[in-house]
Every structure is written in C-alpha cells, then in structure tokens.
Amino acid sequence: MLETPASVMRTAIYPGSFDPIHRGHTDIATRAAALFDKLIVAIYAVPAKSLLFSVDERVALARAVLAACGNIEVVPYTGLTVELARQRGAQTLVRGLRVISDFEREYQMALMNQQLSPTVETVCLMTSYEYAFVSASLVKEVFEAGGDVSGMVHPLVLRALIDKRKAGGEPS
Ligand code: ADP
C-alpha cells in the first residue's frame, strides 16, 4: 500500500467566477475545506460571461463571507487553473455539481485538465439539496426583478447587490 508522508499538505483549489459568491458556493467551499488541509478559492478574473462585480469586488466579498474558515484562502487568478495548482502545490481541483446538466461541462473540463496536468485530480461534490437551484446568474436575475434573494446569499453580498444597483450595475 502506498503511504502518504504525514508532512505532505493536502491543498485543493475551488475555482469559479463567483459573481457574486452565494450560499451554494459557500456550502461547497466549507465542505471541501473539511476534506483538505487547505482550500484555495480561486476567482477567475476574466470569465467568458458578463460580470456584475469586478475581480477585486468578487475577491473582497468571498474573503468576507469565508473569513470564519481558517483554512480557506481566496485569491484572484488568470490563465490555466492547473497552472495555478502547480504554482500553489495543489493536487486537487474541487467543483460543485447541482444538476445533471452541470455534469457534462464538469466532465469535459476534468478530462481537459487531466490532459493538461495528469497529476491534478478533479473532485466533484454534490450540492446540498437546498442549494440545487441556486446559481450566481439566477441570483442576479431574481434580484434585478425585485425578488427576495436573502436566503441565497450572505447579508454582505445582499448589501453589495443593493449598492451595485444604486451605482448603476457595472463592475467597478
Ligand atoms: P455559478 O454557476 O453560480 O455562476 P461559478 O461559475 O462561479 O458559479 O461556479 C463555480 C463552481 O461552483 C462550479 O463548479 C459550479 O458548478 C459550483 N456551483 C455553483 N453553484 C452551486 C450550487 N448551488 N451548488 C453546488 N455547486 C455549485
């Protein structure tokens, strides 16, 4: 049997756009943090989707929301996630699965990352039932339409959504 030296720190990266961080993300991050010595929540600066919050705003919100979790670090990044993993000595990428339709994309991405870096494993955690319907885009859409999203996001994120609406709704 292969033995892992006790001194090897198990570090995982949880990458995403987090625009903004919501309770579905927080649930995956805190559950993953319990499985690894260290979890790096990595906020992709320039995803191929339209953003409400700048990368600095997304990082600041995630840091505030996850502050109580001592082994979670929040960082911005650009470029390949596997390259970030290499730089930070992480062996695992964590992703969350909500519905079947998430699976296809996550599966493709996991295989691509395996090609790019065979030593980095992808681990998918199933959503907690109560967050299965929560996505950042839906949170923003419902909020914009005047719906109550207070059960889906941390109060600090709700405050940021309100401030953003007042400011005209562009990343700053
Ligand atoms: P979103 O899909 O909310 O815009 P991201 O693109 O930032 O979020 O996704 C980052 C990771 O978090 C992805 O693996 C995504 O599947 C996962 N995730 C997002 N929302 C949830 C949720 N409600 N439950 C579980 N995982 C989730």
Short mmCIF file of N, CA and C in Angstrom, two decimals, residues 3-169:
data_model
loop_
_atom_site.label_atom_id
_atom_site.label_comp_id
_atom_site.label_asym_id
_atom_site.label_seq_id
_atom_site.Cartn_x
_atom_site.Cartn_y
_atom_site.Cartn_z
N GLU A 3 1.95 4.89 0.97
CA GLU A 3 1.69 5.72 2.14
C GLU A 3 2.01 7.17 1.83
N THR A 4 1.16 8.07 2.29
CA THR A 4 1.40 9.49 2.09
C THR A 4 2.17 9.99 3.29
N PRO A 5 3.33 10.64 3.07
CA PRO A 5 4.06 11.16 4.22
C PRO A 5 3.20 12.16 4.98
N ALA A 6 3.25 12.09 6.31
CA ALA A 6 2.41 12.96 7.13
C ALA A 6 2.68 14.42 6.86
N SER A 7 3.89 14.73 6.35
CA SER A 7 4.26 16.13 6.15
C SER A 7 3.66 16.73 4.88
N VAL A 8 3.10 15.89 3.99
CA VAL A 8 2.56 16.44 2.75
C VAL A 8 1.22 17.12 3.04
N MET A 9 1.18 18.40 2.72
CA MET A 9 -0.04 19.15 2.97
C MET A 9 -0.99 18.95 1.80
N ARG A 10 -2.21 18.59 2.09
CA ARG A 10 -3.18 18.37 1.01
C ARG A 10 -3.90 19.69 0.73
N THR A 11 -3.59 20.23 -0.45
CA THR A 11 -4.18 21.52 -0.83
C THR A 11 -5.09 21.32 -2.03
N ALA A 12 -6.28 21.93 -1.96
CA ALA A 12 -7.21 21.87 -3.08
C ALA A 12 -7.56 23.28 -3.54
N ILE A 13 -7.92 23.35 -4.81
CA ILE A 13 -8.35 24.64 -5.38
C ILE A 13 -9.82 24.53 -5.79
N TYR A 14 -10.61 25.51 -5.38
CA TYR A 14 -12.01 25.57 -5.81
C TYR A 14 -12.13 26.80 -6.72
N PRO A 15 -12.08 26.57 -8.05
CA PRO A 15 -12.10 27.70 -8.98
C PRO A 15 -13.51 28.05 -9.46
N GLY A 16 -13.71 29.31 -9.81
CA GLY A 16 -15.00 29.73 -10.35
C GLY A 16 -15.01 31.22 -10.57
N SER A 17 -16.14 31.72 -11.05
CA SER A 17 -16.21 33.17 -11.25
C SER A 17 -16.79 33.89 -10.03
N PHE A 18 -17.63 33.23 -9.28
CA PHE A 18 -18.14 33.77 -8.01
C PHE A 18 -18.65 35.21 -8.17
N ASP A 19 -19.60 35.38 -9.08
CA ASP A 19 -20.09 36.74 -9.42
C ASP A 19 -21.57 36.90 -9.09
N PRO A 20 -21.95 37.02 -7.83
CA PRO A 20 -21.13 37.02 -6.62
C PRO A 20 -21.19 35.64 -5.95
N ILE A 21 -20.39 35.50 -4.88
CA ILE A 21 -20.44 34.26 -4.09
C ILE A 21 -21.83 34.11 -3.48
N HIS A 22 -22.37 32.89 -3.54
CA HIS A 22 -23.71 32.64 -2.95
C HIS A 22 -23.63 31.43 -2.02
N ARG A 23 -24.76 31.08 -1.42
CA ARG A 23 -24.73 30.03 -0.39
C ARG A 23 -24.40 28.64 -0.97
N GLY A 24 -24.69 28.42 -2.24
CA GLY A 24 -24.30 27.16 -2.88
C GLY A 24 -22.78 27.05 -2.94
N HIS A 25 -22.11 28.16 -3.28
CA HIS A 25 -20.64 28.19 -3.28
C HIS A 25 -20.09 27.98 -1.87
N THR A 26 -20.66 28.72 -0.91
CA THR A 26 -20.15 28.65 0.46
C THR A 26 -20.27 27.23 1.02
N ASP A 27 -21.38 26.60 0.67
CA ASP A 27 -21.61 25.22 1.11
C ASP A 27 -20.52 24.29 0.58
N ILE A 28 -20.23 24.40 -0.73
CA ILE A 28 -19.18 23.54 -1.32
C ILE A 28 -17.82 23.88 -0.70
N ALA A 29 -17.54 25.19 -0.55
CA ALA A 29 -16.22 25.61 -0.02
C ALA A 29 -16.01 25.09 1.40
N THR A 30 -17.01 25.22 2.26
CA THR A 30 -16.80 24.80 3.65
C THR A 30 -16.73 23.27 3.76
N ARG A 31 -17.51 22.58 2.94
CA ARG A 31 -17.43 21.10 2.96
C ARG A 31 -16.08 20.63 2.41
N ALA A 32 -15.58 21.30 1.37
CA ALA A 32 -14.27 20.92 0.81
C ALA A 32 -13.16 21.26 1.81
N ALA A 33 -13.31 22.37 2.50
CA ALA A 33 -12.28 22.78 3.48
C ALA A 33 -12.14 21.74 4.59
N ALA A 34 -13.22 21.01 4.85
CA ALA A 34 -13.16 19.97 5.88
C ALA A 34 -12.44 18.72 5.38
N LEU A 35 -12.28 18.60 4.06
CA LEU A 35 -11.65 17.40 3.49
C LEU A 35 -10.15 17.58 3.23
N PHE A 36 -9.71 18.85 3.17
CA PHE A 36 -8.31 19.13 2.82
C PHE A 36 -7.65 19.97 3.91
N ASP A 37 -6.31 19.98 3.91
CA ASP A 37 -5.61 20.83 4.88
C ASP A 37 -5.84 22.29 4.55
N LYS A 38 -5.83 22.57 3.25
CA LYS A 38 -6.02 23.97 2.83
C LYS A 38 -6.88 24.00 1.57
N LEU A 39 -7.81 24.97 1.51
CA LEU A 39 -8.61 25.17 0.31
C LEU A 39 -8.37 26.58 -0.21
N ILE A 40 -8.01 26.64 -1.49
CA ILE A 40 -7.84 27.95 -2.14
C ILE A 40 -9.05 28.20 -3.03
N VAL A 41 -9.84 29.19 -2.66
CA VAL A 41 -10.96 29.60 -3.51
C VAL A 41 -10.36 30.56 -4.54
N ALA A 42 -10.35 30.12 -5.79
CA ALA A 42 -9.64 30.86 -6.84
C ALA A 42 -10.65 31.54 -7.75
N ILE A 43 -10.59 32.86 -7.79
CA ILE A 43 -11.61 33.63 -8.50
C ILE A 43 -11.06 34.05 -9.86
N TYR A 44 -11.67 33.47 -10.88
CA TYR A 44 -11.18 33.71 -12.24
C TYR A 44 -11.52 35.14 -12.66
N ALA A 45 -10.48 35.88 -13.02
CA ALA A 45 -10.66 37.32 -13.25
C ALA A 45 -11.51 37.63 -14.47
N VAL A 46 -11.30 36.86 -15.55
CA VAL A 46 -11.95 37.24 -16.80
C VAL A 46 -12.73 36.08 -17.44
N PRO A 47 -13.79 35.61 -16.78
CA PRO A 47 -14.56 34.51 -17.37
C PRO A 47 -15.29 34.96 -18.63
N ALA A 48 -15.65 33.97 -19.46
CA ALA A 48 -16.33 34.31 -20.72
C ALA A 48 -17.82 34.50 -20.46
N LYS A 49 -18.13 35.35 -19.49
CA LYS A 49 -19.53 35.71 -19.26
C LYS A 49 -19.57 37.13 -18.75
N SER A 50 -20.71 37.78 -18.90
CA SER A 50 -20.75 39.18 -18.46
C SER A 50 -20.81 39.22 -16.93
N LEU A 51 -20.08 40.18 -16.38
CA LEU A 51 -19.90 40.24 -14.93
C LEU A 51 -20.63 41.43 -14.32
N LEU A 52 -21.10 41.25 -13.10
CA LEU A 52 -21.67 42.37 -12.35
C LEU A 52 -20.60 43.00 -11.46
N PHE A 53 -19.74 42.13 -10.88
CA PHE A 53 -18.72 42.61 -9.93
C PHE A 53 -17.32 42.46 -10.54
N SER A 54 -16.46 43.44 -10.24
CA SER A 54 -15.07 43.36 -10.68
C SER A 54 -14.37 42.22 -9.93
N VAL A 55 -13.20 41.84 -10.39
CA VAL A 55 -12.49 40.76 -9.71
C VAL A 55 -12.15 41.17 -8.27
N ASP A 56 -11.78 42.43 -8.06
CA ASP A 56 -11.47 42.88 -6.69
C ASP A 56 -12.70 42.81 -5.79
N GLU A 57 -13.85 43.17 -6.34
CA GLU A 57 -15.09 43.10 -5.55
C GLU A 57 -15.45 41.65 -5.23
N ARG A 58 -15.29 40.76 -6.23
CA ARG A 58 -15.63 39.35 -6.00
C ARG A 58 -14.70 38.73 -4.96
N VAL A 59 -13.42 39.10 -5.03
CA VAL A 59 -12.45 38.58 -4.05
C VAL A 59 -12.80 39.11 -2.65
N ALA A 60 -13.08 40.41 -2.56
CA ALA A 60 -13.38 41.00 -1.25
C ALA A 60 -14.63 40.37 -0.63
N LEU A 61 -15.65 40.13 -1.45
CA LEU A 61 -16.89 39.52 -0.93
C LEU A 61 -16.62 38.09 -0.45
N ALA A 62 -15.91 37.33 -1.27
CA ALA A 62 -15.63 35.93 -0.90
C ALA A 62 -14.78 35.88 0.37
N ARG A 63 -13.80 36.79 0.49
CA ARG A 63 -12.96 36.81 1.71
C ARG A 63 -13.81 37.12 2.92
N ALA A 64 -14.72 38.07 2.80
CA ALA A 64 -15.56 38.45 3.94
C ALA A 64 -16.50 37.30 4.32
N VAL A 65 -17.11 36.69 3.33
CA VAL A 65 -18.09 35.62 3.58
C VAL A 65 -17.42 34.38 4.19
N LEU A 66 -16.17 34.10 3.75
CA LEU A 66 -15.50 32.87 4.18
C LEU A 66 -14.48 33.11 5.31
N ALA A 67 -14.51 34.32 5.88
CA ALA A 67 -13.48 34.71 6.85
C ALA A 67 -13.39 33.77 8.05
N ALA A 68 -14.51 33.19 8.43
CA ALA A 68 -14.52 32.34 9.64
C ALA A 68 -13.83 30.99 9.41
N CYS A 69 -13.58 30.65 8.16
CA CYS A 69 -12.98 29.35 7.84
C CYS A 69 -11.46 29.50 7.76
N GLY A 70 -10.78 29.08 8.81
CA GLY A 70 -9.34 29.34 8.94
C GLY A 70 -8.46 28.76 7.85
N ASN A 71 -8.89 27.64 7.21
CA ASN A 71 -8.01 27.03 6.21
C ASN A 71 -8.43 27.35 4.78
N ILE A 72 -9.22 28.43 4.63
CA ILE A 72 -9.59 28.86 3.27
C ILE A 72 -8.88 30.16 2.93
N GLU A 73 -8.24 30.18 1.75
CA GLU A 73 -7.62 31.40 1.24
C GLU A 73 -8.34 31.76 -0.06
N VAL A 74 -8.57 33.04 -0.28
CA VAL A 74 -9.24 33.48 -1.51
C VAL A 74 -8.24 34.26 -2.35
N VAL A 75 -8.08 33.85 -3.61
CA VAL A 75 -7.12 34.55 -4.49
C VAL A 75 -7.75 34.80 -5.86
N PRO A 76 -7.36 35.90 -6.51
CA PRO A 76 -7.76 36.09 -7.91
C PRO A 76 -6.77 35.35 -8.80
N TYR A 77 -7.19 34.97 -10.01
CA TYR A 77 -6.21 34.39 -10.93
C TYR A 77 -6.66 34.57 -12.38
N THR A 78 -5.69 34.44 -13.28
CA THR A 78 -5.97 34.40 -14.72
C THR A 78 -5.20 33.20 -15.25
N GLY A 79 -5.47 32.82 -16.49
CA GLY A 79 -4.73 31.70 -17.08
C GLY A 79 -5.30 30.36 -16.66
N LEU A 80 -4.48 29.32 -16.80
CA LEU A 80 -4.97 27.96 -16.56
C LEU A 80 -5.08 27.65 -15.07
N THR A 81 -6.17 26.97 -14.71
CA THR A 81 -6.35 26.57 -13.31
C THR A 81 -5.27 25.57 -12.89
N VAL A 82 -4.89 24.66 -13.83
CA VAL A 82 -3.85 23.67 -13.48
C VAL A 82 -2.50 24.35 -13.25
N GLU A 83 -2.29 25.49 -13.90
CA GLU A 83 -1.03 26.23 -13.69
C GLU A 83 -1.04 26.84 -12.28
N LEU A 84 -2.21 27.35 -11.88
CA LEU A 84 -2.33 27.86 -10.51
C LEU A 84 -2.08 26.72 -9.51
N ALA A 85 -2.63 25.54 -9.84
CA ALA A 85 -2.44 24.37 -8.97
C ALA A 85 -0.95 24.05 -8.83
N ARG A 86 -0.25 24.11 -9.96
CA ARG A 86 1.19 23.82 -9.94
C ARG A 86 1.93 24.84 -9.06
N GLN A 87 1.60 26.12 -9.30
CA GLN A 87 2.27 27.19 -8.53
C GLN A 87 2.03 27.05 -7.03
N ARG A 88 0.79 26.64 -6.67
CA ARG A 88 0.44 26.60 -5.25
C ARG A 88 0.63 25.22 -4.62
N GLY A 89 1.13 24.27 -5.38
CA GLY A 89 1.37 22.93 -4.83
C GLY A 89 0.07 22.20 -4.50
N ALA A 90 -0.99 22.50 -5.26
CA ALA A 90 -2.29 21.84 -5.02
C ALA A 90 -2.40 20.58 -5.87
N GLN A 91 -2.98 19.53 -5.29
CA GLN A 91 -3.09 18.26 -6.01
C GLN A 91 -4.51 18.03 -6.54
N THR A 92 -5.46 18.86 -6.08
CA THR A 92 -6.88 18.58 -6.36
C THR A 92 -7.62 19.85 -6.77
N LEU A 93 -8.54 19.68 -7.74
CA LEU A 93 -9.48 20.75 -8.07
C LEU A 93 -10.85 20.32 -7.57
N VAL A 94 -11.54 21.22 -6.90
CA VAL A 94 -12.88 20.92 -6.38
C VAL A 94 -13.90 21.64 -7.25
N ARG A 95 -14.95 20.94 -7.61
CA ARG A 95 -16.05 21.56 -8.34
C ARG A 95 -17.36 21.12 -7.71
N GLY A 96 -18.41 21.89 -7.94
CA GLY A 96 -19.71 21.55 -7.37
C GLY A 96 -20.65 21.09 -8.47
N LEU A 97 -21.49 20.13 -8.16
CA LEU A 97 -22.49 19.66 -9.12
C LEU A 97 -23.89 19.93 -8.58
N ARG A 98 -24.68 20.64 -9.37
CA ARG A 98 -26.07 20.91 -8.96
C ARG A 98 -27.02 19.93 -9.63
N VAL A 99 -26.99 19.96 -10.95
CA VAL A 99 -27.95 19.17 -11.73
C VAL A 99 -27.20 18.40 -12.80
N ILE A 100 -27.91 17.49 -13.46
CA ILE A 100 -27.29 16.64 -14.49
C ILE A 100 -26.57 17.49 -15.54
N SER A 101 -27.19 18.63 -15.88
CA SER A 101 -26.60 19.46 -16.95
C SER A 101 -25.24 20.02 -16.54
N ASP A 102 -24.95 20.19 -15.25
CA ASP A 102 -23.61 20.60 -14.81
C ASP A 102 -22.59 19.51 -15.14
N PHE A 103 -23.04 18.25 -15.09
CA PHE A 103 -22.11 17.12 -15.18
C PHE A 103 -21.32 17.13 -16.48
N GLU A 104 -22.04 17.37 -17.59
CA GLU A 104 -21.39 17.29 -18.90
C GLU A 104 -20.21 18.27 -18.98
N ARG A 105 -20.46 19.51 -18.55
CA ARG A 105 -19.42 20.55 -18.60
C ARG A 105 -18.27 20.20 -17.65
N GLU A 106 -18.62 19.77 -16.44
CA GLU A 106 -17.58 19.44 -15.45
C GLU A 106 -16.74 18.25 -15.91
N TYR A 107 -17.40 17.28 -16.54
CA TYR A 107 -16.73 16.08 -17.04
C TYR A 107 -15.71 16.45 -18.11
N GLN A 108 -16.18 17.31 -19.05
CA GLN A 108 -15.30 17.78 -20.14
C GLN A 108 -14.10 18.53 -19.56
N MET A 109 -14.39 19.41 -18.61
CA MET A 109 -13.33 20.24 -18.05
C MET A 109 -12.34 19.38 -17.26
N ALA A 110 -12.86 18.38 -16.54
CA ALA A 110 -11.99 17.50 -15.75
C ALA A 110 -11.06 16.72 -16.68
N LEU A 111 -11.60 16.23 -17.82
CA LEU A 111 -10.77 15.48 -18.76
C LEU A 111 -9.73 16.39 -19.41
N MET A 112 -10.13 17.60 -19.73
CA MET A 112 -9.18 18.57 -20.31
C MET A 112 -8.05 18.85 -19.32
N ASN A 113 -8.42 19.09 -18.07
CA ASN A 113 -7.39 19.38 -17.05
C ASN A 113 -6.48 18.17 -16.82
N GLN A 114 -7.07 16.96 -16.96
CA GLN A 114 -6.27 15.74 -16.82
C GLN A 114 -5.22 15.66 -17.94
N GLN A 115 -5.64 16.08 -19.15
CA GLN A 115 -4.68 16.12 -20.27
C GLN A 115 -3.57 17.13 -20.00
N LEU A 116 -3.98 18.29 -19.49
CA LEU A 116 -3.02 19.37 -19.27
C LEU A 116 -2.07 19.06 -18.12
N SER A 117 -2.60 18.39 -17.11
CA SER A 117 -1.79 18.10 -15.92
C SER A 117 -2.26 16.80 -15.26
N PRO A 118 -1.70 15.66 -15.69
CA PRO A 118 -2.18 14.36 -15.22
C PRO A 118 -2.09 14.16 -13.71
N THR A 119 -1.29 14.96 -13.03
CA THR A 119 -1.15 14.74 -11.58
C THR A 119 -2.23 15.47 -10.77
N VAL A 120 -3.00 16.30 -11.44
CA VAL A 120 -4.05 17.04 -10.71
C VAL A 120 -5.38 16.33 -10.87
N GLU A 121 -6.00 15.95 -9.76
CA GLU A 121 -7.29 15.26 -9.79
C GLU A 121 -8.44 16.25 -9.61
N THR A 122 -9.57 15.97 -10.26
CA THR A 122 -10.77 16.77 -10.02
C THR A 122 -11.72 15.99 -9.13
N VAL A 123 -12.19 16.64 -8.09
CA VAL A 123 -13.17 16.03 -7.19
C VAL A 123 -14.44 16.86 -7.25
N CYS A 124 -15.56 16.21 -7.54
CA CYS A 124 -16.85 16.93 -7.58
C CYS A 124 -17.66 16.62 -6.34
N LEU A 125 -18.14 17.65 -5.69
CA LEU A 125 -19.04 17.47 -4.55
C LEU A 125 -20.47 17.77 -5.00
N MET A 126 -21.39 16.92 -4.57
CA MET A 126 -22.80 17.16 -4.90
C MET A 126 -23.32 18.32 -4.08
N THR A 127 -24.14 19.15 -4.70
CA THR A 127 -24.75 20.25 -3.99
C THR A 127 -25.56 19.74 -2.79
N SER A 128 -25.73 20.60 -1.81
CA SER A 128 -26.70 20.29 -0.76
C SER A 128 -28.07 20.61 -1.35
N TYR A 129 -29.01 19.75 -1.02
CA TYR A 129 -30.33 19.78 -1.64
C TYR A 129 -30.93 21.19 -1.72
N GLU A 130 -30.80 21.95 -0.63
CA GLU A 130 -31.46 23.27 -0.58
C GLU A 130 -30.85 24.31 -1.51
N TYR A 131 -29.64 24.01 -2.06
CA TYR A 131 -28.99 24.97 -2.96
C TYR A 131 -28.96 24.49 -4.41
N ALA A 132 -29.64 23.41 -4.68
CA ALA A 132 -29.56 22.80 -6.02
C ALA A 132 -30.00 23.77 -7.11
N PHE A 133 -30.85 24.70 -6.78
CA PHE A 133 -31.39 25.62 -7.80
C PHE A 133 -30.65 26.97 -7.82
N VAL A 134 -29.66 27.14 -6.94
CA VAL A 134 -29.01 28.45 -6.82
C VAL A 134 -27.82 28.57 -7.78
N SER A 135 -27.83 29.61 -8.58
CA SER A 135 -26.67 29.95 -9.40
C SER A 135 -26.48 31.45 -9.31
N ALA A 136 -25.26 31.91 -9.57
CA ALA A 136 -24.99 33.36 -9.48
C ALA A 136 -25.85 34.12 -10.49
N SER A 137 -26.00 33.56 -11.68
CA SER A 137 -26.79 34.29 -12.69
C SER A 137 -28.25 34.39 -12.28
N LEU A 138 -28.78 33.33 -11.66
CA LEU A 138 -30.18 33.38 -11.21
C LEU A 138 -30.35 34.35 -10.05
N VAL A 139 -29.38 34.36 -9.14
CA VAL A 139 -29.43 35.31 -8.01
C VAL A 139 -29.52 36.74 -8.56
N LYS A 140 -28.66 37.05 -9.56
CA LYS A 140 -28.64 38.42 -10.11
C LYS A 140 -29.95 38.73 -10.84
N GLU A 141 -30.44 37.74 -11.57
CA GLU A 141 -31.67 37.94 -12.34
C GLU A 141 -32.86 38.18 -11.41
N VAL A 142 -32.98 37.35 -10.38
CA VAL A 142 -34.10 37.47 -9.44
C VAL A 142 -34.00 38.79 -8.67
N PHE A 143 -32.77 39.14 -8.26
CA PHE A 143 -32.58 40.40 -7.53
C PHE A 143 -32.99 41.59 -8.40
N GLU A 144 -32.54 41.57 -9.66
CA GLU A 144 -32.86 42.67 -10.59
C GLU A 144 -34.36 42.81 -10.80
N ALA A 145 -35.05 41.68 -10.76
CA ALA A 145 -36.50 41.69 -10.98
C ALA A 145 -37.27 42.01 -9.70
N GLY A 146 -36.54 42.30 -8.62
CA GLY A 146 -37.19 42.70 -7.36
C GLY A 146 -37.50 41.54 -6.42
N GLY A 147 -36.98 40.35 -6.73
CA GLY A 147 -37.24 39.18 -5.88
C GLY A 147 -36.34 39.16 -4.65
N ASP A 148 -36.74 38.37 -3.66
CA ASP A 148 -36.01 38.26 -2.39
C ASP A 148 -34.93 37.18 -2.53
N VAL A 149 -33.66 37.59 -2.48
CA VAL A 149 -32.57 36.62 -2.59
C VAL A 149 -31.84 36.45 -1.26
N SER A 150 -32.44 36.96 -0.19
CA SER A 150 -31.73 36.95 1.11
C SER A 150 -31.43 35.53 1.61
N GLY A 151 -32.20 34.54 1.17
CA GLY A 151 -31.92 33.16 1.59
C GLY A 151 -30.81 32.52 0.78
N MET A 152 -30.40 33.18 -0.29
CA MET A 152 -29.41 32.57 -1.20
C MET A 152 -28.02 33.15 -1.06
N VAL A 153 -27.93 34.33 -0.44
CA VAL A 153 -26.61 34.98 -0.30
C VAL A 153 -26.40 35.48 1.12
N HIS A 154 -25.14 35.66 1.48
CA HIS A 154 -24.76 36.24 2.77
C HIS A 154 -25.25 37.70 2.81
N PRO A 155 -25.61 38.21 4.01
CA PRO A 155 -26.07 39.61 4.10
C PRO A 155 -25.11 40.62 3.47
N LEU A 156 -23.80 40.36 3.55
CA LEU A 156 -22.82 41.28 2.93
C LEU A 156 -22.96 41.31 1.41
N VAL A 157 -23.31 40.17 0.85
CA VAL A 157 -23.48 40.09 -0.61
C VAL A 157 -24.78 40.79 -1.00
N LEU A 158 -25.81 40.63 -0.17
CA LEU A 158 -27.07 41.33 -0.43
C LEU A 158 -26.82 42.83 -0.43
N ARG A 159 -26.05 43.30 0.56
CA ARG A 159 -25.71 44.72 0.65
C ARG A 159 -24.96 45.17 -0.63
N ALA A 160 -24.03 44.34 -1.08
CA ALA A 160 -23.26 44.67 -2.28
C ALA A 160 -24.16 44.73 -3.52
N LEU A 161 -25.15 43.84 -3.58
CA LEU A 161 -26.09 43.86 -4.72
C LEU A 161 -26.90 45.16 -4.70
N ILE A 162 -27.33 45.56 -3.50
CA ILE A 162 -28.13 46.79 -3.37
C ILE A 162 -27.27 48.00 -3.78
N ASP A 163 -26.03 48.03 -3.27
CA ASP A 163 -25.12 49.16 -3.60
C ASP A 163 -24.83 49.20 -5.10
N LYS A 164 -24.65 48.01 -5.67
CA LYS A 164 -24.33 47.93 -7.11
C LYS A 164 -25.50 48.47 -7.93
N ARG A 165 -26.71 48.14 -7.50
CA ARG A 165 -27.89 48.63 -8.24
C ARG A 165 -27.94 50.16 -8.16
N LYS A 166 -27.66 50.69 -6.96
CA LYS A 166 -27.66 52.15 -6.79
C LYS A 166 -26.61 52.80 -7.68
N ALA A 167 -25.47 52.11 -7.84
CA ALA A 167 -24.35 52.67 -8.61
C ALA A 167 -24.53 52.49 -10.12
N GLY A 168 -25.56 51.80 -10.52
CA GLY A 168 -25.82 51.65 -11.96
C GLY A 168 -25.49 50.29 -12.53
N GLY A 169 -24.98 49.38 -11.70
CA GLY A 169 -24.85 47.99 -12.11
C GLY A 169 -23.71 47.58 -13.01
#
